[in-house]
């Protein structure tokens, strides 16, 4: 029921948007966005990609509209709606839409698609796959953690040990150790993205064992991590979006995926007629990942050090590990959760 | 020895985080079930309580008042359930299911309406949350800090549990509510207003479930989001059945779930055991305890059956 209400609400908003824009000139394009079940206000990548499109509407004068999916079954229907309405580009948000995107792209070879966080459709000419180097963002916040810790002990709370999620861990551990080779990294697998209570007690455990900076890559469980840090007066590091709003005094920085930049770029490329299929990887160099824009809690010297490391990564002098092999070749078997 | 004491502190800490929301809701469930009304809407009542608690605390800055309002919001949905099931003799499972859809839907809708179309409410200041007892007295990470520095409402729930036990077994109202769940017709013959007793019990169950939800957004974390109550209400109902429909049994069952969260935390700290095995701990322990110690739970005889007043 909540999802249905949300869809009805979103539908009303989307309808009013589209009604307001029917009078636009012919030389513009229309972009449709299909969310996954998180909905357009998930404070994560759905919201972020819609913000990118809103920016594109202002800057480039494109027309954009979103459809929210309340269940997995809605993906195909929502994509079909945009196909029927002859949209120029359809952006599918999240790897959960991969199958529906592939099906629609194969059926409509003239229709342009883009998908976020998935590379399985890269063989289709009409699909652009937008991937993010989360290991680089994690490396940066790890570097910050390594420089900030006074107890030489930092923490990491993981939502689930999958291949993609472990990239957060490899990047983070590498960053911490490069900044502070003596640091101990406590690592806990909450094994759940929606259990704030367990996230909180596991973080309390790390704090008890000396951690004074804790990074979470654990979705909703991470709220518990941030709360535990707030209560104990130690630093927390957020993920995906700028989580400083949750606890301004506690959140040191966040490992951000700039999904908004990706959706903006892909809309722009479509408008200019330069959009191509295949994989586009967003990394530090293309401003696709970064630390959060809020830097109130970061001292000057840490900020400067992070800027330097950014340049080194962009120049290729520092290579951030993404896989178990790459990580263990440089740092040994430090990461325990894979 | 030192590490044993540290771990004991952590175990108590995790138990005091995980138990209270379950126990508030479970005590509520006891009222409803023992009076003869099945209430599987506990989950939805917790969600509306969680939302109301977070929003009221955000606007008023008063944690205790917000906590109470969370209870009232739950009570409102308890009233809806009571009207449907008691006055109109509706199917209690269907009404409860409807509440589990309706309450989270309203919570998310209201949240979007209030906060610029966002389904997450803004974070509440620490000062606007329920206060912690013993805050800042012991150093962070010490045994006493982990064991004692908990939210006041976490201690309160055990007081409430004792009161509920007293009401159930030492007062006339408690005897009547238990009788209404066993043989409402006999109660009516004796001049007890079955409708009134059940109304009070179902509204109370909503109130307590609402407190449980508000505890999550005012103590465990400090904001509402749609996924904040996922399954706690159903675990609370399971705890009531596990505890043989008695407040004292439900209390022990909720404590068991809480201790298991603590065991999960301690077991995962070494990263040796697979996290998937660790996640099974609460459920395996529950099944073992059920088989070995608890035995048959007797459901109140009139539970789930609509009552029609004699003409």
Coordinates of C-alpha atoms in Angstrom, one line a residue:
Chain A
X1 CA 0.0 0.0 0.0
X2 CA 2.8 2.4 0.8
X3 CA 4.4 1.7 -2.5
X4 CA 1.1 2.2 -4.3
X5 CA 0.5 5.5 -2.6
X6 CA 4.0 6.5 -3.4
X7 CA 3.5 5.6 -7.1
X8 CA 0.2 7.4 -7.2
X9 CA 1.9 10.5 -5.7
X10 CA 4.9 10.2 -8.0
X11 CA 2.5 9.7 -10.9
X12 CA 0.7 12.9 -10.0
X13 CA 4.0 14.8 -9.8
X14 CA 5.2 13.3 -13.1
X15 CA 2.0 14.1 -14.8
X16 CA 2.0 17.7 -13.8
X17 CA 5.6 17.9 -15.0
X18 CA 4.8 16.4 -18.4
X19 CA 1.7 18.6 -18.8
X20 CA 3.8 21.7 -18.1
X21 CA 6.3 20.7 -20.7
X22 CA 4.3 19.7 -23.8
X23 CA 4.8 23.1 -25.3
X24 CA 8.6 22.8 -25.6
X25 CA 10.5 23.2 -28.9
X26 CA 11.2 20.3 -31.2
X27 CA 15.0 20.4 -31.1
X28 CA 15.1 19.1 -27.5
X29 CA 15.0 15.5 -26.3
X30 CA 12.8 13.6 -23.9
X31 CA 14.5 11.4 -21.3
X32 CA 12.6 8.8 -19.2
X33 CA 13.9 7.4 -16.0
X34 CA 12.8 4.1 -14.4
X35 CA 13.6 3.7 -10.7
X36 CA 14.1 0.4 -8.9
X37 CA 12.0 -0.4 -5.9
X38 CA 13.8 2.1 -3.7
X39 CA 11.7 4.9 -5.3
X40 CA 12.8 8.3 -6.3
X41 CA 13.5 9.6 -2.8
X42 CA 15.7 6.8 -1.5
X43 CA 18.5 9.3 -0.5
X44 CA 20.7 7.1 -2.7
X45 CA 21.2 6.4 -6.4
X46 CA 17.6 6.8 -7.6
X47 CA 17.3 10.2 -6.0
X48 CA 20.8 11.1 -7.2
X49 CA 20.1 10.2 -10.9
X50 CA 16.8 12.2 -10.8
X51 CA 18.8 15.2 -9.5
X52 CA 21.1 14.9 -12.4
X53 CA 18.2 14.9 -14.8
X54 CA 16.6 17.9 -13.1
X55 CA 19.9 19.7 -13.5
X56 CA 19.9 18.7 -17.2
X57 CA 16.4 20.1 -17.5
X58 CA 17.5 23.4 -16.2
X59 CA 20.9 23.6 -18.0
X60 CA 20.1 21.9 -21.3
X61 CA 16.4 22.4 -21.7
X62 CA 15.7 18.7 -22.1
X63 CA 12.4 17.2 -21.0
X64 CA 12.5 14.4 -18.4
X65 CA 10.1 12.3 -16.5
X66 CA 10.4 9.4 -14.1
X67 CA 8.3 6.3 -13.3
X68 CA 8.7 4.6 -9.9
X69 CA 8.7 0.8 -9.7
X70 CA 6.9 -0.6 -6.6
X71 CA 7.7 -4.2 -7.4
X72 CA 10.2 -6.1 -9.7
X73 CA 7.3 -6.7 -12.0
X74 CA 6.9 -3.0 -12.8
X75 CA 10.3 -2.6 -14.5
X76 CA 9.3 -4.0 -17.8
X77 CA 5.9 -2.1 -17.8
X78 CA 7.5 1.2 -16.9
X79 CA 10.2 0.8 -19.6
X80 CA 7.4 -0.2 -22.1
X81 CA 5.5 3.0 -21.2
X82 CA 8.5 5.2 -22.2
X83 CA 9.1 3.1 -25.3
X84 CA 5.5 3.6 -26.4
X85 CA 5.7 7.3 -25.8
X86 CA 8.7 7.4 -28.0
X87 CA 11.2 8.8 -25.5
X88 CA 14.7 9.5 -26.9
X89 CA 16.5 7.9 -24.0
X90 CA 15.5 5.6 -21.2
X91 CA 17.6 5.5 -18.1
X92 CA 17.2 2.4 -15.9
X93 CA 18.5 2.9 -12.4
X94 CA 20.2 -0.1 -10.8
X95 CA 21.4 -3.6 -11.6
X96 CA 17.9 -5.0 -10.6
X97 CA 16.6 -3.6 -14.0
X98 CA 19.2 -5.5 -16.0
X99 CA 17.0 -8.3 -17.3
X100 CA 14.1 -5.9 -18.2
X101 CA 16.5 -3.5 -19.9
X102 CA 18.1 -6.3 -22.0
X103 CA 14.7 -7.6 -23.1
X104 CA 13.4 -4.1 -24.1
X105 CA 16.7 -3.2 -25.8
X106 CA 16.6 -6.4 -27.9
X107 CA 13.0 -5.8 -28.9
X108 CA 13.5 -2.2 -29.7
X109 CA 17.0 -1.9 -31.4
X110 CA 16.4 1.7 -32.4
X111 CA 15.6 2.8 -28.8
X112 CA 18.5 4.2 -26.7
X113 CA 18.9 2.9 -23.2
X114 CA 21.3 3.6 -20.3
X115 CA 21.6 1.5 -17.2
X116 CA 23.3 2.4 -13.9
X117 CA 25.5 -0.1 -11.9
X118 CA 25.3 -2.9 -14.5
X119 CA 27.6 -4.1 -17.2
X120 CA 25.8 -7.2 -18.3
X121 CA 24.1 -5.3 -21.2
X122 CA 27.3 -4.0 -22.6
X123 CA 27.1 -6.3 -25.7
X124 CA 24.0 -4.4 -26.9
X125 CA 24.7 -1.5 -29.1
X126 CA 21.8 0.6 -27.9
X127 CA 22.6 0.3 -24.2
X128 CA 25.1 2.5 -22.4
X129 CA 26.2 0.9 -19.1
X130 CA 27.2 3.4 -16.4
X131 CA 29.6 1.9 -13.9
X132 CA 31.2 3.4 -10.8
X133 CA 34.6 2.8 -9.2
X134 CA 33.4 2.6 -5.6
X135 CA 36.8 1.3 -4.6
X136 CA 38.3 4.8 -5.4
X137 CA 35.7 6.6 -3.3
X138 CA 36.3 4.1 -0.5
X139 CA 40.1 4.6 -0.8
X140 CA 39.7 8.3 -0.3
X141 CA 37.6 8.0 2.8
X142 CA 40.0 5.3 4.0
X143 CA 42.8 7.7 3.5
X144 CA 40.9 10.3 5.6
X145 CA 40.2 7.7 8.3
X146 CA 43.9 6.7 8.4
X147 CA 45.0 10.3 8.9
X148 CA 42.3 11.2 11.4
X149 CA 42.5 8.2 13.8
X150 CA 44.2 8.9 17.1
X151 CA 43.9 5.4 18.5
X152 CA 45.4 3.9 15.2
X153 CA 42.3 1.8 15.1
X154 CA 39.5 2.3 12.5
X155 CA 36.4 0.3 11.9
X156 CA 34.5 -0.9 8.8
X157 CA 30.9 -2.2 8.8
X158 CA 29.8 -4.0 5.7
X159 CA 26.2 -4.8 4.7
X160 CA 26.9 -8.0 2.8
X161 CA 30.0 -9.7 1.4
X162 CA 29.3 -9.7 -2.3
X163 CA 31.8 -9.0 -5.1
X164 CA 30.6 -5.4 -5.5
X165 CA 30.3 -4.7 -1.8
X166 CA 33.8 -6.1 -1.1
X167 CA 35.2 -3.4 -3.5
X168 CA 34.3 -0.9 -0.7
X169 CA 36.4 -3.0 1.7
X170 CA 39.4 -3.3 -0.6
X171 CA 39.5 0.4 -1.4
X172 CA 38.9 1.4 2.3
X173 CA 41.6 -0.9 3.7
X174 CA 44.1 0.2 1.0
X175 CA 43.4 3.9 1.8
X176 CA 43.8 3.4 5.5
X177 CA 47.0 1.5 5.2
X178 CA 48.5 3.9 2.7
X179 CA 47.8 6.9 5.0
X180 CA 48.7 5.1 8.2
X181 CA 50.6 1.8 7.9
X182 CA 50.4 1.1 11.6
X183 CA 46.6 1.2 11.7
X184 CA 44.5 -1.7 12.8
X185 CA 41.3 -2.1 10.7
X186 CA 38.4 -3.8 12.6
X187 CA 35.9 -5.3 10.1
X188 CA 32.4 -6.5 10.8
X189 CA 29.9 -8.0 8.4
X190 CA 26.4 -7.1 9.5
X191 CA 25.1 -9.4 6.8
X192 CA 21.9 -7.3 6.4
X193 CA 21.1 -3.9 4.8
X194 CA 18.1 -3.2 7.0
X195 CA 19.0 -4.1 10.6
X196 CA 19.9 -0.9 12.4
X197 CA 20.0 -2.6 15.8
X198 CA 22.6 -5.1 14.9
X199 CA 24.5 -2.4 13.0
X200 CA 24.5 -0.3 16.2
X201 CA 25.7 -3.1 18.5
X202 CA 28.4 -4.3 16.1
X203 CA 29.7 -0.7 15.9
X204 CA 29.6 -0.4 19.7
X205 CA 31.7 -3.5 19.8
X206 CA 34.3 -1.9 17.4
X207 CA 34.3 1.3 19.4
X208 CA 34.8 -0.7 22.6
X209 CA 37.8 -2.3 21.0
X210 CA 39.3 1.1 20.2
X211 CA 38.0 2.2 16.8
X212 CA 37.6 6.0 16.6
X213 CA 36.6 6.3 13.0
X214 CA 34.0 3.9 11.5
X215 CA 33.1 3.6 7.8
X216 CA 29.8 1.8 6.9
X217 CA 28.8 0.4 3.5
X218 CA 25.6 -1.1 4.9
X219 CA 22.5 0.8 3.7
X220 CA 19.9 1.0 6.4
X221 CA 22.0 -0.9 8.9
X222 CA 24.5 1.9 8.6
X223 CA 22.0 4.2 10.4
X224 CA 22.8 2.2 13.5
X225 CA 26.5 2.6 12.8
X226 CA 26.2 6.4 12.6
X227 CA 24.0 6.5 15.7
X228 CA 26.5 4.4 17.7
X229 CA 29.4 6.8 16.7
X230 CA 27.3 9.8 17.6
X231 CA 26.5 8.4 21.1
X232 CA 30.2 7.5 21.7
X233 CA 31.6 10.7 20.2
X234 CA 33.7 9.1 17.5
X235 CA 33.7 9.8 13.8
X236 CA 31.5 8.0 11.3
X237 CA 31.9 7.9 7.5
X238 CA 28.9 7.7 5.3
X239 CA 28.3 6.1 1.9
X240 CA 26.7 6.7 -1.5
X241 CA 25.3 10.2 -0.7
X242 CA 26.4 13.0 1.5
X243 CA 25.3 11.6 4.9
X244 CA 26.4 14.6 6.9
X245 CA 22.7 15.6 7.2
X246 CA 22.1 12.6 9.5
X247 CA 24.6 13.7 12.1
X248 CA 26.5 16.9 11.1
X249 CA 28.8 16.7 14.2
X250 CA 29.6 13.0 13.7
X251 CA 29.9 12.3 10.0
X252 CA 33.5 13.0 9.0
X253 CA 32.9 12.6 5.3
X254 CA 31.1 10.2 2.9
X255 CA 32.2 8.0 0.0
X256 CA 30.0 9.3 -2.8
X257 CA 29.0 7.9 -6.1
X258 CA 28.0 10.9 -8.3
X259 CA 25.2 9.1 -10.1
X260 CA 23.8 12.6 -10.8
X261 CA 26.8 13.4 -12.9
X262 CA 26.4 10.2 -14.9
X263 CA 22.7 10.7 -15.7
X264 CA 23.4 14.4 -16.6
X265 CA 26.3 13.4 -18.9
X266 CA 24.3 10.6 -20.6
X267 CA 21.4 13.0 -21.2
X268 CA 23.8 15.6 -22.6
X269 CA 25.4 13.1 -24.9
X270 CA 22.0 12.0 -26.2
X271 CA 21.1 15.6 -26.9
X272 CA 24.3 16.2 -28.8
X273 CA 23.9 12.9 -30.6
X274 CA 27.2 11.5 -29.3
X275 CA 25.8 8.8 -27.2
X276 CA 27.4 5.3 -27.7
X277 CA 26.8 1.9 -26.4
X278 CA 29.2 -0.1 -24.2
X279 CA 30.5 0.6 -20.7
X280 CA 31.2 4.0 -19.4
X281 CA 33.1 3.9 -16.1
X282 CA 32.8 6.8 -13.7
X283 CA 35.9 7.2 -11.6
X284 CA 37.7 10.0 -9.9
X285 CA 39.0 11.4 -13.2
X286 CA 35.5 11.8 -14.6
X287 CA 34.2 13.1 -11.3
X288 CA 32.0 10.0 -11.0
X289 CA 33.1 9.2 -7.5
X290 CA 34.4 11.5 -4.8
X291 CA 34.3 12.4 -1.1
X292 CA 31.3 14.4 0.0
X293 CA 31.1 18.1 -0.7
X294 CA 30.5 18.8 3.0
X295 CA 34.0 19.1 4.5
X296 CA 33.3 21.0 7.7
X297 CA 34.8 18.3 9.9
X298 CA 38.0 17.9 7.9
X299 CA 41.0 19.9 8.8
X300 CA 43.0 21.8 6.1
X301 CA 45.9 19.4 6.1
X302 CA 43.7 16.3 5.7
X303 CA 41.9 18.0 2.8
X304 CA 45.1 18.9 1.1
X305 CA 46.5 15.4 1.5
X306 CA 43.3 14.0 0.0
X307 CA 43.5 16.4 -2.9
X308 CA 47.1 15.1 -3.5
X309 CA 46.0 11.5 -3.4
X310 CA 43.2 12.3 -5.8
X311 CA 45.7 13.7 -8.3
X312 CA 47.9 10.6 -7.8
X313 CA 45.0 8.3 -8.5
X314 CA 44.0 10.3 -11.6
X315 CA 47.5 10.3 -12.9
X316 CA 47.8 6.6 -12.3
X317 CA 50.6 6.8 -9.7
X318 CA 48.3 5.2 -7.1
X319 CA 46.3 2.2 -8.3
X320 CA 43.3 1.3 -6.1
X321 CA 42.8 -2.4 -5.8
X322 CA 39.3 -3.7 -6.8
X323 CA 39.7 -7.5 -6.4
X324 CA 41.0 -9.9 -3.8
X325 CA 44.1 -10.7 -6.0
X326 CA 45.0 -7.0 -6.6
X327 CA 44.5 -6.2 -2.9
X328 CA 46.4 -9.1 -1.4
X329 CA 49.3 -8.6 -3.9
X330 CA 49.9 -5.1 -2.4
X331 CA 48.7 -5.3 1.2
X332 CA 48.6 -8.9 2.2
X333 CA 45.5 -10.7 3.6
X334 CA 44.3 -7.8 5.7
X335 CA 40.7 -7.7 4.5
X336 CA 38.9 -10.4 6.4
X337 CA 35.4 -10.3 5.1
X338 CA 35.8 -11.8 1.6
Chain B
X1 CA 39.1 -12.2 32.5
X2 CA 39.3 -8.7 31.1
X3 CA 38.1 -9.7 27.8
X4 CA 35.3 -11.7 29.4
X5 CA 34.1 -8.6 31.3
X6 CA 34.3 -6.5 28.1
X7 CA 32.3 -9.1 26.2
X8 CA 29.8 -9.3 29.0
X9 CA 29.3 -5.6 28.8
X10 CA 28.8 -5.8 25.0
X11 CA 26.3 -8.6 25.4
X12 CA 24.3 -6.5 27.8
X13 CA 24.6 -3.5 25.6
X14 CA 23.3 -5.4 22.5
X15 CA 20.5 -6.9 24.5
X16 CA 19.4 -3.5 25.7
X17 CA 19.4 -2.2 22.1
X18 CA 17.5 -5.1 20.6
X19 CA 15.0 -6.1 23.3
X20 CA 13.0 -3.0 24.2
X21 CA 11.1 -2.4 20.9
X22 CA 10.2 -6.1 20.7
X23 CA 9.1 -6.2 24.3
X24 CA 6.9 -3.1 24.2
X25 CA 5.1 -4.6 21.1
X26 CA 5.0 -8.0 22.7
X27 CA 3.3 -6.7 25.9
X28 CA 0.8 -5.0 23.7
X29 CA 0.2 -8.2 21.8
X30 CA -0.4 -10.0 25.1
X31 CA -3.3 -7.7 25.9
X32 CA -5.0 -8.2 22.6
X33 CA -4.5 -11.9 22.3
X34 CA -5.5 -12.7 25.9
X35 CA -8.7 -10.7 25.5
X36 CA -9.6 -12.8 22.5
X37 CA -8.7 -10.5 19.5
X38 CA -5.9 -11.6 17.2
X39 CA -3.7 -8.6 16.4
X40 CA -1.3 -9.2 13.6
X41 CA -1.4 -5.4 12.8
X42 CA 1.3 -4.9 15.5
X43 CA 3.9 -4.3 12.7
X44 CA 1.9 -1.5 11.2
X45 CA 1.1 0.0 14.6
X46 CA 4.9 0.0 15.3
X47 CA 5.6 1.7 12.0
X48 CA 3.1 4.5 12.6
X49 CA 4.5 4.9 16.1
X50 CA 8.0 5.1 14.7
X51 CA 7.0 7.8 12.3
X52 CA 4.9 9.8 14.8
X53 CA 7.7 9.6 17.4
X54 CA 10.4 10.9 15.0
X55 CA 8.2 13.7 13.6
X56 CA 6.9 15.0 17.0
X57 CA 10.4 14.9 18.4
X58 CA 11.7 16.9 15.3
X59 CA 9.0 19.6 15.8
X60 CA 8.8 19.8 19.6
X61 CA 12.2 18.7 20.7
X62 CA 10.7 16.8 23.6
X63 CA 11.7 13.1 23.5
X64 CA 9.3 11.8 26.2
X65 CA 6.3 13.7 24.7
X66 CA 7.2 12.3 21.2
X67 CA 7.5 8.8 22.7
X68 CA 4.0 9.1 24.2
X69 CA 2.6 10.5 20.9
X70 CA 4.1 7.5 19.1
X71 CA 2.0 5.4 21.5
X72 CA -1.1 7.4 20.8
X73 CA -0.7 7.0 17.0
X74 CA -0.4 3.2 17.6
X75 CA -3.5 3.4 19.8
X76 CA -5.4 5.1 17.0
X77 CA -4.8 2.2 14.7
X78 CA -5.6 -0.1 17.6
X79 CA -9.0 1.7 17.7
X80 CA -9.5 1.1 14.0
X81 CA -8.7 -2.6 14.5
X82 CA -11.1 -2.7 17.5
X83 CA -14.0 -1.1 15.6
X84 CA -13.5 -3.5 12.7
X85 CA -13.1 -6.7 14.8
X86 CA -15.2 -6.1 17.9
X87 CA -18.1 -3.8 16.8
X88 CA -18.4 -5.2 13.2
X89 CA -17.2 -8.7 13.8
X90 CA -14.8 -8.5 10.9
X91 CA -12.2 -11.2 10.3
X92 CA -9.4 -10.3 12.7
X93 CA -6.6 -11.6 10.5
X94 CA -7.8 -9.6 7.5
X95 CA -8.2 -6.4 9.6
X96 CA -4.7 -6.8 11.0
X97 CA -3.3 -7.4 7.5
X98 CA -5.0 -4.3 6.3
X99 CA -3.5 -2.3 9.1
X100 CA 0.0 -3.6 8.1
X101 CA -0.5 -2.1 4.7
X102 CA -2.4 1.0 5.7
X103 CA -0.2 2.3 8.6
X104 CA 3.2 2.2 6.7
X105 CA 1.4 3.7 3.7
X106 CA 0.1 6.6 5.7
X107 CA 3.5 7.0 7.4
X108 CA 5.4 7.3 4.1
X109 CA 2.7 9.5 2.6
X110 CA 2.7 11.9 5.5
X111 CA 6.5 11.9 5.6
X112 CA 6.6 12.9 1.9
X113 CA 3.9 15.5 2.4
X114 CA 5.8 17.1 5.4
X115 CA 9.4 16.8 4.3
X116 CA 9.7 18.0 0.7
X117 CA 8.7 14.7 -0.9
X118 CA 11.4 12.7 1.1
X119 CA 10.5 9.3 2.6
X120 CA 13.1 9.8 5.3
X121 CA 12.4 12.2 8.1
X122 CA 15.1 14.6 9.1
X123 CA 17.4 13.4 11.9
X124 CA 16.3 14.4 15.5
X125 CA 18.8 16.2 17.7
X126 CA 20.3 14.2 20.5
X127 CA 18.6 16.5 23.0
X128 CA 15.2 15.8 21.5
X129 CA 15.6 12.0 21.9
X130 CA 14.7 9.9 24.9
X131 CA 17.4 10.7 27.5
X132 CA 20.1 8.1 28.4
X133 CA 20.7 7.2 32.0
X134 CA 24.3 7.3 33.2
X135 CA 25.4 9.3 30.1
X136 CA 29.0 10.6 30.3
X137 CA 29.6 9.1 33.7
X138 CA 31.7 6.1 32.6
X139 CA 34.4 6.3 29.9
X140 CA 33.4 5.2 26.4
X141 CA 34.2 1.5 25.8
X142 CA 34.3 0.6 29.5
X143 CA 32.2 -2.3 30.9
X144 CA 30.0 0.0 33.0
X145 CA 29.4 2.3 30.0
X146 CA 28.3 -0.6 27.8
X147 CA 26.2 -2.2 30.5
X148 CA 24.5 0.8 32.0
X149 CA 24.6 3.7 29.6
X150 CA 21.2 2.9 27.9
X151 CA 18.1 4.8 27.1
X152 CA 15.7 5.4 29.9
X153 CA 12.9 3.9 27.9
X154 CA 14.9 0.6 27.7
X155 CA 14.7 0.4 31.5
X156 CA 11.2 1.6 31.5
X157 CA 10.0 -1.4 29.4
X158 CA 10.9 -3.8 32.2
X159 CA 8.8 -1.7 34.7
X160 CA 6.0 -1.8 32.2
X161 CA 6.4 -5.5 31.9
X162 CA 6.0 -5.9 35.7
X163 CA 3.0 -3.6 35.7
X164 CA 1.4 -5.6 32.9
X165 CA 2.0 -8.8 34.9
X166 CA 0.4 -7.2 37.9
X167 CA -2.6 -6.1 35.9
X168 CA -3.0 -9.5 34.3
X169 CA -2.8 -11.6 37.4
X170 CA -3.5 -9.4 40.4
X171 CA -6.4 -7.1 39.3
X172 CA -10.0 -7.6 38.6
X173 CA -9.6 -6.1 35.1
X174 CA -6.9 -8.7 34.4
X175 CA -9.1 -11.5 35.4
X176 CA -11.9 -10.2 33.2
X177 CA -9.7 -9.7 30.2
X178 CA -8.3 -13.3 30.5
X179 CA -11.9 -14.6 30.9
X180 CA -13.0 -12.7 27.8
X181 CA -10.4 -14.5 25.8
X182 CA -11.5 -17.9 27.1
X183 CA -15.3 -17.8 27.3
X184 CA -16.8 -14.4 26.5
X185 CA -20.4 -15.8 26.6
X186 CA -19.9 -16.7 30.3
X187 CA -18.5 -13.3 31.0
X188 CA -21.5 -11.7 29.4
X189 CA -23.8 -13.8 31.6
X190 CA -21.9 -12.5 34.6
X191 CA -22.5 -8.9 33.5
X192 CA -19.1 -8.1 32.1
X193 CA -19.1 -5.9 29.1
X194 CA -17.1 -8.0 26.7
X195 CA -17.0 -5.3 24.1
X196 CA -15.6 -2.7 26.5
X197 CA -12.9 -5.0 27.9
X198 CA -11.8 -6.0 24.4
X199 CA -11.8 -2.4 23.2
X200 CA -9.6 -1.4 26.1
X201 CA -7.2 -4.3 25.4
X202 CA -6.9 -3.8 21.6
X203 CA -6.4 0.0 22.0
X204 CA -3.7 -0.7 24.7
X205 CA -2.0 -3.2 22.4
X206 CA -1.8 -0.5 19.7
X207 CA -0.5 2.0 22.3
X208 CA 2.3 -0.3 23.4
X209 CA 3.2 -1.3 19.9
X210 CA 3.4 2.4 19.0
X211 CA 5.8 2.9 21.9
X212 CA 7.9 0.0 20.5
X213 CA 8.0 1.7 17.2
X214 CA 8.8 5.1 18.7
X215 CA 11.6 3.5 20.7
X216 CA 13.3 2.6 17.4
X217 CA 13.3 6.1 16.0
X218 CA 13.9 7.9 19.3
X219 CA 16.6 5.6 20.7
X220 CA 18.0 3.0 18.4
X221 CA 18.4 5.6 15.6
X222 CA 17.2 9.1 15.3
X223 CA 15.0 9.3 12.2
X224 CA 12.2 7.6 10.4
X225 CA 12.6 5.8 7.1
X226 CA 10.3 3.3 5.5
X227 CA 12.5 0.3 6.1
X228 CA 13.0 1.1 9.8
X229 CA 10.4 -1.4 11.0
X230 CA 11.0 -4.6 9.1
X231 CA 9.6 -7.7 10.9
X232 CA 10.0 -6.6 14.5
X233 CA 6.2 -6.6 14.9
X234 CA 6.0 -10.2 13.8
X235 CA 8.9 -11.3 16.0
X236 CA 7.0 -9.7 18.9
X237 CA 3.9 -11.7 18.1
X238 CA 6.1 -14.9 17.8
X239 CA 7.6 -14.0 21.2
X240 CA 4.1 -13.8 22.8
X241 CA 3.2 -17.3 21.4
X242 CA 6.7 -18.5 22.5
X243 CA 6.0 -17.1 25.9
X244 CA 2.7 -18.9 26.2
X245 CA 0.6 -15.7 25.9
X246 CA 1.9 -14.5 29.3
X247 CA 3.7 -11.2 29.9
X248 CA 6.4 -12.9 31.9
X249 CA 6.9 -15.5 29.2
X250 CA 6.9 -12.8 26.4
X251 CA 9.5 -10.9 28.4
X252 CA 11.8 -13.9 28.6
X253 CA 11.3 -14.6 24.9
X254 CA 12.1 -11.0 23.9
X255 CA 15.2 -11.1 26.1
X256 CA 16.3 -14.3 24.4
X257 CA 16.0 -12.6 21.0
X258 CA 18.0 -9.7 22.4
X259 CA 20.7 -11.9 23.8
X260 CA 21.0 -13.6 20.5
X261 CA 21.7 -10.2 18.8
X262 CA 24.5 -9.8 21.3
X263 CA 25.8 -13.3 20.5
X264 CA 25.7 -12.4 16.8
X265 CA 27.8 -9.3 17.6
X266 CA 30.3 -11.2 19.6
X267 CA 30.5 -14.2 17.3
X268 CA 31.1 -12.0 14.2
X269 CA 33.9 -10.0 15.8
X270 CA 36.6 -12.6 15.0
X271 CA 35.5 -13.0 11.3
X272 CA 36.2 -16.7 11.5
X273 CA 32.7 -18.1 11.5
X274 CA 30.6 -17.5 8.3
X275 CA 28.3 -14.5 8.7
X276 CA 25.5 -16.6 7.2
X277 CA 25.8 -19.1 10.1
X278 CA 25.9 -16.2 12.6
X279 CA 22.7 -14.7 11.2
X280 CA 21.0 -18.0 11.9
X281 CA 21.7 -17.8 15.7
X282 CA 18.4 -16.2 16.9
X283 CA 16.3 -18.6 14.8
X284 CA 18.2 -21.7 15.7
X285 CA 18.2 -20.8 19.4
X286 CA 14.4 -20.1 19.2
X287 CA 13.7 -23.5 17.7
X288 CA 15.9 -25.3 20.2
X289 CA 14.3 -23.5 23.1
X290 CA 10.9 -24.2 21.7
X291 CA 11.6 -27.9 21.4
X292 CA 13.6 -28.4 24.6
X293 CA 12.0 -26.1 27.2
X294 CA 8.8 -24.5 26.2
X295 CA 6.5 -27.2 24.9
X296 CA 2.9 -26.6 24.0
X297 CA 1.5 -23.1 24.1
X298 CA -2.2 -23.0 24.8
X299 CA -4.0 -20.4 22.7
X300 CA -6.8 -18.6 24.6
X301 CA -9.9 -20.5 23.6
X302 CA -11.9 -17.6 22.2
X303 CA -8.9 -16.0 20.4
X304 CA -9.8 -14.9 16.9
X305 CA -13.5 -15.6 17.2
X306 CA -15.8 -12.6 16.8
X307 CA -18.2 -12.1 19.7
X308 CA -21.9 -11.4 19.1
X309 CA -23.8 -9.8 22.0
X310 CA -26.8 -11.8 23.2
X311 CA -30.0 -10.4 21.8

